[in-house]
Amino acid sequence: MRRLMSAGAALVALSAGFAVTPASAAAPGDDSSARSVAMMKADQVNATRDFGRLSKDGQKAFANILLAQQALTNNQNGQAQSLINDAEARLEKAAKDSKAFIKAEDAMQPVPSHGMPKRVAASGVPLHWLPVGGEYAVTDTLAPAQQTALASANQHLKAGDTKLVNQDLHVVGTSVQYVVALAPLEMISGDVHRASVFMDGDDTKSAADALQNAVDSILFVSGDVVAVTHPSAAKRHKMAHSPS
């Protein structure tokens, strides 16, 4: 199965509303890949439900992580520090988010178009997963007008304008897959906390490495994997800041 987009590249696109990403078609006889690609006809999409699966604070936190990376690259250290601090605060708030759910990473199947993240969690260890972004993807080859409509649908989804999402997908006219970016809350909270500590010590290189660890931890799954639950354990959960 060809991996079309790295996690880092996809998340940069995510901060701008996700790029239009083709979803890899399952190879003949590849049942596991087929299960991970849940396609829907355009007129069956419920954009309000799909947007509702995402964490508002989680989306903003990850956008800030990506912006902080850019700021560090541009030697805008003060701006990076502010973005990191805001990301850390939002992740702490998201720990109580009803959108977070508990599952072991190896119990979920990544979408074939992205594959496994570069940095994986320990096998069998339950973690809190936070939906930090979503996109619609297709397997069919699209005409230019359809490509534009799909890109517009993903921009409108990011903005929460679900009525326009459905209008855009009507123009797309083919089956789509809803892909969700999941962040392992314990792991990335530790990464962002370490980045903040490194910034306090003027160690921008280590701060950038910590932020990259967070980006490398994102898991892309089919939207039907995401259970919108309210685990009571999340409210009592104490965020771990142990080194990766």
XYZ file of N, CA and C in Angstrom:
732
model
N 0.838 -1.193 0.000
C 0.000 0.000 0.000
C 0.873 1.242 0.000
N 0.720 2.107 -0.993
C 1.579 3.275 -1.117
C 1.143 4.358 -0.144
N 2.099 4.857 0.609
C 1.802 5.935 1.540
C 1.880 7.249 0.786
N 0.803 8.028 0.758
C 0.725 9.211 -0.079
C 1.204 10.468 0.602
N 1.233 10.487 1.911
C 1.514 11.733 2.605
C 2.070 11.425 3.978
N 3.156 12.061 4.346
C 3.715 11.853 5.680
C 2.858 12.546 6.711
N 2.974 12.114 7.958
C 2.187 12.741 9.021
C 2.507 14.215 9.134
N 3.791 14.558 9.051
C 4.162 15.963 9.165
C 3.563 16.795 8.055
N 3.651 16.297 6.816
C 3.096 17.033 5.690
C 1.589 17.151 5.804
N 0.950 16.078 6.233
C -0.503 16.113 6.371
C -0.933 17.104 7.434
N -0.164 17.208 8.520
C -0.540 18.127 9.581
C -0.294 19.568 9.204
N 0.728 19.820 8.382
C 0.892 21.172 7.866
C -0.322 21.533 7.034
N -0.783 20.565 6.234
C -1.998 20.791 5.465
C -3.194 20.941 6.384
N -3.205 20.176 7.462
C -4.307 20.227 8.417
C -4.482 21.626 8.978
N -3.385 22.304 9.263
C -3.473 23.630 9.854
C -4.098 24.623 8.897
N -4.065 24.294 7.598
C -4.704 25.145 6.605
C -6.017 24.541 6.136
N -6.471 23.493 6.808
C -7.741 22.864 6.464
C -7.588 21.524 5.776
N -6.432 20.881 5.923
C -6.113 19.608 5.269
C -6.013 19.764 3.751
N -5.059 19.121 3.191
C -4.963 19.064 1.733
C -5.942 18.029 1.208
N -6.252 18.131 -0.082
C -7.087 17.111 -0.700
C -6.231 15.869 -0.872
N -6.556 14.822 -0.142
C -5.717 13.626 -0.105
C -6.443 12.444 -0.723
N -5.894 11.827 -1.790
C -6.514 10.619 -2.305
C -6.407 9.509 -1.274
N -7.478 8.770 -1.081
C -7.437 7.618 -0.175
C -7.035 6.408 -0.991
N -6.023 5.695 -0.534
C -5.542 4.539 -1.289
C -6.625 3.478 -1.376
N -6.798 2.911 -2.548
C -7.745 1.815 -2.707
C -7.137 0.547 -2.135
N -7.978 -0.302 -1.566
C -7.486 -1.554 -0.989
C -7.028 -2.490 -2.096
N -5.942 -3.171 -1.857
C -5.463 -4.154 -2.813
C -6.389 -5.359 -2.787
N -6.497 -6.085 -3.911
C -7.367 -7.263 -3.937
C -6.997 -8.237 -2.830
N -7.998 -8.650 -2.083
C -7.773 -9.617 -1.025
C -7.234 -9.029 0.251
N -7.012 -7.710 0.288
C -6.454 -7.065 1.487
C -7.602 -6.648 2.388
N -8.090 -7.571 3.200
C -9.268 -7.312 4.020
C -9.011 -6.248 5.063
N -7.799 -6.228 5.668
C -7.525 -5.266 6.726
C -7.585 -3.856 6.186
N -7.055 -3.622 4.977
C -7.100 -2.296 4.390
C -8.526 -1.931 4.023
N -9.273 -2.901 3.530
C -10.652 -2.622 3.153
C -11.458 -2.188 4.358
N -11.194 -2.803 5.509
C -11.939 -2.440 6.708
C -11.613 -1.025 7.156
N -10.382 -0.560 6.856
C -9.972 0.746 7.346
C -10.459 1.876 6.449
N -10.990 1.543 5.271
C -11.465 2.560 4.343
C -12.983 2.502 4.286
N -13.633 3.346 5.052
C -15.088 3.385 5.087
C -15.560 4.489 4.157
N -16.003 4.111 2.979
C -16.424 5.090 1.986
C -17.917 5.357 2.113
N -18.294 6.606 1.842
C -19.697 7.009 1.894
C -20.040 7.735 0.602
N -21.253 7.549 0.125
C -21.718 8.360 -0.990
C -21.841 9.805 -0.517
N -21.598 10.729 -1.437
C -21.581 12.148 -1.065
C -22.876 12.577 -0.392
N -24.007 12.036 -0.854
C -25.279 12.462 -0.272
C -25.574 11.772 1.061
N -24.680 10.869 1.493
C -24.844 10.211 2.792
C -23.994 10.854 3.883
N -23.148 11.799 3.503
C -22.250 12.436 4.464
C -23.041 13.321 5.416
N -22.740 13.209 6.700
C -23.322 14.085 7.715
C -22.189 14.952 8.250
N -21.996 16.110 7.628
C -20.861 16.964 7.982
C -20.963 17.483 9.409
N -22.183 17.717 9.870
C -22.358 18.193 11.247
C -21.853 17.149 12.233
N -22.183 15.897 11.982
C -21.697 14.807 12.837
C -20.177 14.690 12.752
N -19.651 14.761 11.534
C -18.206 14.609 11.350
C -17.440 15.726 12.051
N -17.895 16.954 11.905
C -17.229 18.074 12.576
C -17.359 17.941 14.087
N -18.506 17.419 14.535
C -18.740 17.256 15.967
C -17.838 16.226 16.615
N -17.196 15.380 15.829
C -16.262 14.391 16.379
C -14.925 15.016 16.777
N -14.663 16.226 16.310
C -13.365 16.855 16.534
C -13.352 17.667 17.820
N -12.181 17.751 18.426
C -11.991 18.540 19.642
C -11.600 19.960 19.265
N -12.374 20.933 19.701
C -12.073 22.330 19.394
C -10.722 22.733 19.971
N -10.498 22.408 21.244
C -9.218 22.758 21.866
C -8.074 21.947 21.267
N -8.356 20.698 20.922
C -7.326 19.879 20.305
C -6.902 20.415 18.951
N -7.887 20.856 18.145
C -7.561 21.434 16.843
C -6.675 22.659 16.992
N -7.058 23.542 17.913
C -6.297 24.776 18.114
C -4.914 24.473 18.679
N -4.834 23.521 19.602
C -3.538 23.167 20.182
C -2.579 22.679 19.106
N -3.079 21.828 18.213
C -2.168 21.306 17.203
C -1.825 22.343 16.155
N -2.763 23.216 15.838
C -2.424 24.320 14.941
C -1.314 25.166 15.550
N -1.386 25.385 16.866
C -0.354 26.174 17.541
C 0.997 25.459 17.555
N 0.974 24.136 17.689
C 2.221 23.371 17.631
C 2.903 23.568 16.279
N 2.116 23.486 15.216
C 2.675 23.657 13.877
C 3.174 25.079 13.656
N 2.414 26.052 14.149
C 2.841 27.450 14.024
C 4.092 27.715 14.849
N 4.187 27.073 16.010
C 5.385 27.232 16.844
C 6.613 26.669 16.130
N 6.443 25.552 15.428
C 7.553 25.004 14.649
C 8.029 26.010 13.604
N 7.067 26.624 12.919
C 7.419 27.610 11.900
C 8.114 28.810 12.525
N 7.615 29.250 13.681
C 8.215 30.399 14.361
C 9.658 30.102 14.767
N 9.911 28.896 15.266
C 11.278 28.528 15.641
C 12.193 28.495 14.417
N 11.678 27.991 13.311
C 12.458 27.970 12.072
C 12.843 29.381 11.643
N 11.941 30.339 11.905
C 12.166 31.736 11.516
C 12.819 32.558 12.622
N 13.311 31.872 13.668
C 13.962 32.550 14.804
C 13.043 33.545 15.515
N 11.745 33.268 15.484
C 10.770 34.095 16.201
C 10.463 33.403 17.529
N 11.447 33.430 18.414
C 11.377 32.617 19.624
C 10.300 33.075 20.595
N 10.088 34.375 20.693
C 9.045 34.876 21.579
C 7.667 34.424 21.139
N 7.425 34.480 19.836
C 6.142 34.020 19.302
C 5.987 32.520 19.516
N 7.068 31.783 19.307
C 7.018 30.332 19.510
C 6.676 30.003 20.955
N 7.277 30.717 21.900
C 6.996 30.474 23.316
C 5.526 30.691 23.631
N 4.939 31.765 23.098
C 3.516 32.044 23.342
C 2.633 30.947 22.761
N 2.967 30.492 21.568
C 2.186 29.435 20.925
C 2.295 28.121 21.691
N 3.485 27.813 22.173
C 3.681 26.587 22.952
C 2.901 26.653 24.257
N 2.945 27.799 24.916
C 2.204 27.959 26.173
C 0.708 27.790 25.953
N 0.203 28.368 24.861
C -1.227 28.249 24.573
C -1.583 26.809 24.226
N -0.718 26.143 23.469
C -0.968 24.739 23.125
C -1.020 23.878 24.375
N -0.112 24.130 25.314
C -0.091 23.341 26.552
C -1.372 23.550 27.351
N -1.828 24.807 27.437
C -3.056 25.103 28.178
C -4.264 24.440 27.525
N -4.305 24.459 26.201
C -5.443 23.862 25.498
C -5.440 22.338 25.608
N -4.271 21.746 25.629
C -4.208 20.295 25.801
C -4.650 19.887 27.199
N -4.320 20.689 28.195
C -4.789 20.408 29.557
C -6.316 20.481 29.614
N -6.876 21.464 28.914
C -8.335 21.583 28.856
C -8.941 20.411 28.086
N -8.271 20.013 27.022
C -8.770 18.916 26.192
C -8.726 17.576 26.906
N -7.919 17.474 27.972
C -7.882 16.232 28.749
C -9.246 15.919 29.346
N -10.089 16.931 29.489
C -11.442 16.746 30.015
C -12.480 16.777 28.893
N -12.001 16.755 27.673
C -12.866 16.893 26.507
C -13.712 15.635 26.313
N -14.977 15.825 26.024
C -15.851 14.679 25.758
C -15.514 14.011 24.432
N -14.679 14.657 23.628
C -14.294 14.065 22.343
C -13.161 13.049 22.492
N -12.447 13.102 23.607
C -11.343 12.162 23.819
C -11.890 10.773 24.150
N -11.185 9.744 23.714
C -11.589 8.381 24.053
C -10.340 7.555 24.342
N -10.526 6.432 25.019
C -9.404 5.610 25.473
C -9.303 4.339 24.630
N -8.105 4.083 24.111
C -7.889 2.885 23.295
C -6.383 2.682 23.124
N -5.981 1.441 22.944
C -4.583 1.164 22.607
C -4.363 1.462 21.124
N -3.203 2.008 20.807
C -2.944 2.375 19.413
C -3.015 1.174 18.480
N -2.476 0.033 18.924
C -2.456 -1.122 18.039
C -3.820 -1.790 17.904
N -4.834 -1.244 18.582
C -6.202 -1.732 18.417
C -6.927 -0.978 17.309
N -6.248 0.009 16.709
C -6.848 0.802 15.638
C -6.068 0.608 14.346
N -6.792 0.615 13.227
C -6.179 0.425 11.916
C -5.973 1.782 11.255
N -4.729 2.156 10.929
C -4.521 3.428 10.228
C -5.046 3.352 8.802
N -5.431 4.484 8.242
C -5.862 4.486 6.844
C -4.651 4.201 5.958
N -4.836 3.438 4.883
C -3.702 3.078 4.025
C -2.983 4.279 3.434
N -3.689 5.396 3.235
C -3.070 6.565 2.611
C -2.016 7.214 3.488
N -2.018 6.912 4.793
C -1.052 7.523 5.706
C -0.160 6.495 6.404
N -0.666 5.320 6.680
C 0.134 4.319 7.367
C 0.342 4.653 8.835
N 1.230 3.900 9.466
C 1.503 4.100 10.888
C 2.297 5.383 11.111
N 2.100 6.025 12.267
C 2.915 7.207 12.574
C 4.378 6.834 12.760
N 5.257 7.833 12.620
C 6.690 7.581 12.808
C 6.992 7.168 14.242
N 6.226 7.699 15.166
C 6.443 7.419 16.589
C 5.200 6.727 17.119
N 5.341 5.499 17.539
C 4.183 4.719 17.963
C 4.197 4.535 19.475
N 3.007 4.307 20.017
C 2.871 4.062 21.453
C 3.239 2.618 21.767
N 3.487 2.352 23.033
C 3.788 0.989 23.472
C 2.603 0.076 23.174
N 2.891 -1.126 22.742
C 1.854 -2.073 22.351
C 0.927 -2.401 23.517
N -0.380 -2.327 23.250
C -1.381 -2.721 24.232
C -1.646 -1.719 25.332
N -0.991 -0.575 25.313
C -1.168 0.419 26.382
C -2.312 1.365 26.023
N -3.391 1.404 26.820
C -4.495 2.327 26.531
C -4.060 3.775 26.730
N -4.425 4.616 25.783
C -4.137 6.043 25.847
C -5.405 6.833 25.553
N -5.401 8.099 25.955
C -6.471 9.010 25.558
C -6.144 9.546 24.165
N -7.080 9.399 23.235
C -6.886 9.875 21.869
C -7.795 11.067 21.620
N -7.217 12.108 21.066
C -7.937 13.355 20.847
C -8.029 13.627 19.344
N -9.250 13.735 18.792
C -9.400 14.043 17.364
C -9.048 15.510 17.105
N -7.936 15.750 16.404
C -7.442 17.117 16.224
C -7.603 17.632 14.800
N -8.191 16.850 13.923
C -8.422 17.317 12.562
C -9.163 16.285 11.752
N -9.776 16.727 10.665
C -10.503 15.817 9.797
C -10.457 16.288 8.358
N -10.609 15.354 7.447
C -10.650 15.684 6.022
C -11.499 14.646 5.295
N -12.025 15.042 4.152
C -12.666 14.108 3.243
C -11.674 13.769 2.137
N -11.589 12.490 1.798
C -10.672 12.018 0.768
C -11.434 11.115 -0.187
N -10.847 10.892 -1.349
C -11.503 10.090 -2.382
C -10.522 9.070 -2.942
N -11.067 8.047 -3.590
C -10.236 7.087 -4.320
C -10.330 7.318 -5.821
N -11.398 7.959 -6.271
C -11.600 8.184 -7.699
C -10.749 9.350 -8.203
N -10.452 9.322 -9.494
C -9.812 10.466 -10.139
C -10.872 11.535 -10.369
N -10.573 12.763 -9.941
C -11.554 13.837 -10.006
C -11.250 14.814 -11.126
N -12.302 15.353 -11.721
C -12.167 16.451 -12.666
C -11.768 17.710 -11.896
N -11.214 18.714 -12.568
C -10.787 19.934 -11.869
C -11.869 20.565 -11.004
N -13.094 20.619 -11.501
C -14.178 21.222 -10.718
C -14.460 20.404 -9.460
N -14.355 19.092 -9.564
C -14.555 18.234 -8.398
C -13.417 18.392 -7.392
N -12.184 18.526 -7.886
C -11.047 18.747 -6.998
C -11.215 20.044 -6.215
N -11.663 21.074 -6.907
C -11.898 22.365 -6.248
C -12.983 22.238 -5.192
N -14.043 21.502 -5.516
C -15.144 21.329 -4.569
C -14.698 20.540 -3.345
N -13.841 19.529 -3.536
C -13.359 18.738 -2.405
C -12.467 19.582 -1.501
N -11.595 20.387 -2.108
C -10.752 21.286 -1.313
C -11.613 22.277 -0.541
N -12.654 22.776 -1.188
C -13.562 23.712 -0.529
C -14.302 23.037 0.621
N -14.700 21.786 0.429
C -15.390 21.053 1.495
C -14.508 20.931 2.726
N -13.224 20.646 2.529
C -12.316 20.501 3.668
C -12.036 21.834 4.350
N -11.975 22.912 3.584
C -11.828 24.239 4.183
C -13.061 24.592 5.007
N -14.240 24.308 4.466
C -15.479 24.611 5.187
C -15.637 23.719 6.413
N -15.162 22.471 6.330
C -15.216 21.592 7.501
C -14.361 22.168 8.624
N -13.160 22.637 8.294
C -12.273 23.224 9.295
C -12.937 24.425 9.968
N -13.691 25.193 9.175
C -14.360 26.377 9.714
C -15.663 26.041 10.431
N -16.110 24.789 10.320
C -17.353 24.387 10.970
C -18.600 24.756 10.193
N -18.437 25.147 8.930
C -19.588 25.529 8.102
C -20.107 24.280 7.403
N -20.819 23.470 8.164
C -21.181 22.136 7.684
C -22.210 22.160 6.549
N -23.033 23.192 6.489
C -24.012 23.280 5.401
C -23.293 23.398 4.062
N -22.250 24.230 4.028
C -21.492 24.393 2.792
C -20.683 23.140 2.469
N -20.268 22.395 3.498
C -19.560 21.134 3.256
C -20.430 20.204 2.428
N -21.664 20.049 2.833
C -22.563 19.147 2.117
C -22.818 19.630 0.693
N -22.896 20.954 0.504
C -23.069 21.491 -0.846
C -21.849 21.187 -1.708
N -20.671 21.362 -1.128
C -19.436 21.074 -1.865
C -19.360 19.601 -2.258
N -19.693 18.720 -1.319
C -19.593 17.290 -1.595
C -20.621 16.842 -2.624
N -21.717 17.568 -2.711
C -22.702 17.273 -3.757
C -22.078 17.508 -5.132
N -21.231 18.540 -5.232
C -20.525 18.814 -6.487
C -19.482 17.729 -6.753
N -18.811 17.275 -5.690
C -17.825 16.197 -5.850
C -18.496 14.975 -6.458
N -19.651 14.604 -5.906
C -20.505 13.617 -6.531
C -20.071 12.168 -6.451
N -18.921 11.880 -5.865
C -18.445 10.507 -5.766
C -18.313 10.116 -4.301
N -18.025 8.855 -4.056
C -17.886 8.391 -2.675
C -16.652 9.013 -2.023
N -16.781 9.338 -0.740
C -15.688 9.961 -0.002
C -15.426 9.175 1.275
N -14.231 9.345 1.794
C -13.851 8.769 3.081
C -13.571 9.918 4.034
N -14.075 9.812 5.266
C -13.761 10.802 6.288
C -12.577 10.288 7.095
N -11.481 11.030 7.070
C -10.246 10.661 7.763
C -10.047 11.597 8.947
N -9.747 11.019 10.107
C -9.551 11.805 11.329
C -8.112 11.657 11.804
N -7.516 12.778 12.194
C -6.177 12.783 12.790
C -6.321 12.690 14.300
N -5.736 11.644 14.884
C -5.822 11.417 16.329
C -4.481 11.708 16.994
N -4.527 12.461 18.085
C -3.322 12.759 18.862
C -3.357 11.978 20.167
N -2.292 11.225 20.490
C -2.223 10.542 21.791
C -1.959 11.577 22.880
N -2.960 11.840 23.690
C -2.952 13.001 24.579
C -1.806 12.982 25.577
N -1.579 11.825 26.206
C -0.496 11.754 27.186
C 0.854 12.058 26.545
N 1.092 11.490 25.377
C 2.389 11.640 24.719
C 2.636 13.069 24.260
N 1.654 13.652 23.572
C 1.911 14.988 23.029
C 1.882 16.053 24.114
N 1.120 15.826 25.184
C 1.145 16.781 26.293
C 2.534 16.816 26.920
N 3.150 15.640 27.047
C 4.517 15.578 27.544
C 5.488 16.284 26.608
N 5.284 16.104 25.299
C 6.155 16.755 24.319
C 6.070 18.278 24.425
N 4.842 18.781 24.499
C 4.653 20.233 24.549
C 5.184 20.800 25.860
N 4.982 20.071 26.950
C 5.516 20.525 28.235
C 7.043 20.610 28.172
N 7.667 19.596 27.585
C 9.122 19.625 27.472
C 9.585 20.771 26.578
N 8.833 21.018 25.511
C 9.182 22.136 24.631
C 9.153 23.452 25.395
N 8.161 23.607 26.272
C 8.063 24.825 27.082
C 9.256 24.960 28.021
N 9.639 23.856 28.652
C 10.791 23.875 29.565
C 12.075 24.212 28.802
N 12.227 23.625 27.624
C 13.417 23.915 26.813
C 13.456 25.383 26.393
N 12.287 25.942 26.069
C 12.241 27.349 25.688
C 12.635 28.232 26.861
N 12.212 27.857 28.062
C 12.604 28.622 29.253
C 14.121 28.643 29.415
N 14.776 27.581 28.958
C 16.230 27.502 29.051
C 16.938 27.935 27.776
N 16.191 28.565 26.856
C 16.748 29.047 25.578
C 17.340 27.926 24.725
N 16.842 26.717 24.908
C 17.292 25.579 24.102
C 16.270 25.347 22.993
N 16.346 26.160 21.949
C 15.334 26.108 20.896
C 15.423 24.827 20.069
N 16.619 24.265 19.922
C 16.744 23.036 19.141
C 16.006 21.884 19.819
N 16.197 21.737 21.121
C 15.500 20.669 21.842
C 14.001 20.916 21.868
N 13.598 22.188 21.938
C 12.172 22.516 21.889
C 11.578 22.101 20.552
N 12.297 22.390 19.469
C 11.820 22.002 18.140
C 11.737 20.486 18.013
N 12.703 19.772 18.577
C 12.677 18.305 18.538
C 11.471 17.755 19.304
N 11.151 18.368 20.437
C 10.002 17.924 21.230
C 8.704 18.130 20.458
N 8.590 19.266 19.775
C 7.394 19.525 18.975
C 7.296 18.545 17.808
N 8.427 18.199 17.216
C 8.402 17.238 16.116
C 7.960 15.866 16.609
N 8.334 15.504 17.822
C 7.853 14.249 18.403
C 6.332 14.229 18.456
N 5.736 15.367 18.816
C 4.276 15.454 18.873
C 3.673 15.233 17.495
N 4.232 15.885 16.488
C 3.730 15.744 15.121
C 3.883 14.301 14.638
N 4.994 13.678 14.980
C 5.261 12.308 14.526
C 4.380 11.266 15.212
N 3.601 11.674 16.208
C 2.759 10.741 16.961
C 1.338 10.645 16.429
N 0.989 11.475 15.441
C -0.387 11.523 14.959
C -0.743 10.254 14.185
N -1.909 9.722 14.502
C -2.443 8.530 13.840
C -3.658 8.932 13.016
N -3.678 8.539 11.741
C -4.797 8.853 10.855
C -5.674 7.608 10.701
N -6.946 7.748 11.039
C -7.870 6.615 10.992
C -9.140 7.018 10.261
N -9.900 6.017 9.865
C -11.214 6.271 9.291
C -12.136 6.853 10.349
N -12.997 7.763 9.949
C -13.869 8.446 10.897
C -14.750 7.526 11.703
N -15.065 6.333 11.177
C -15.944 5.439 11.930
C -15.232 4.781 13.107
N -13.906 4.965 13.198
C -13.166 4.440 14.346
C -13.389 5.305 15.579
N -13.656 6.579 15.345
C -13.727 7.540 16.443
C -15.047 7.395 17.183
N -14.965 7.015 18.439
C -16.152 6.901 19.287
C -16.321 8.195 20.061
N -17.458 8.852 19.874
C -17.712 10.090 20.605
C -18.278 9.707 21.966
N -17.387 9.555 22.919
C -17.779 9.144 24.261
C -17.293 10.164 25.262
N -17.677 9.987 26.490
C -17.227 10.894 27.553
C -16.666 10.044 28.674
N -15.421 9.557 28.522
C -14.851 8.680 29.550
C -14.666 9.423 30.857
N -15.267 8.909 31.904
C -15.147 9.584 33.191
C -13.704 9.614 33.666
N -12.917 8.630 33.212
C -11.513 8.591 33.624
C -10.742 9.791 33.111
N -11.205 10.383 31.996
C -10.473 11.513 31.435
C -10.463 12.688 32.392
N -11.538 12.877 33.153
C -11.592 13.997 34.083
C -10.641 13.802 35.243
N -10.377 12.550 35.578
C -9.508 12.280 36.716
C -8.063 12.060 36.281
N -7.888 12.063 34.951
C -6.583 11.695 34.421
C -5.551 12.779 34.676
N -4.397 12.385 35.157
C -3.280 13.305 35.362
C -2.322 13.155 34.192
N -2.063 14.247 33.497
C -1.249 14.197 32.307
C 0.182 13.772 32.649
N 0.711 12.867 31.836
C 2.074 12.371 32.060
C 3.071 13.243 31.314
N 4.156 13.596 31.984
C 5.201 14.407 31.370
C 6.519 13.644 31.335
N 6.452 12.330 31.229
C 7.666 11.522 31.215
C 8.325 11.616 29.849
N 9.655 11.501 29.791
C 10.351 11.581 28.502
C 9.906 10.467 27.575
N 9.951 10.756 26.268
C 9.577 9.738 25.286
C 10.705 8.752 25.083
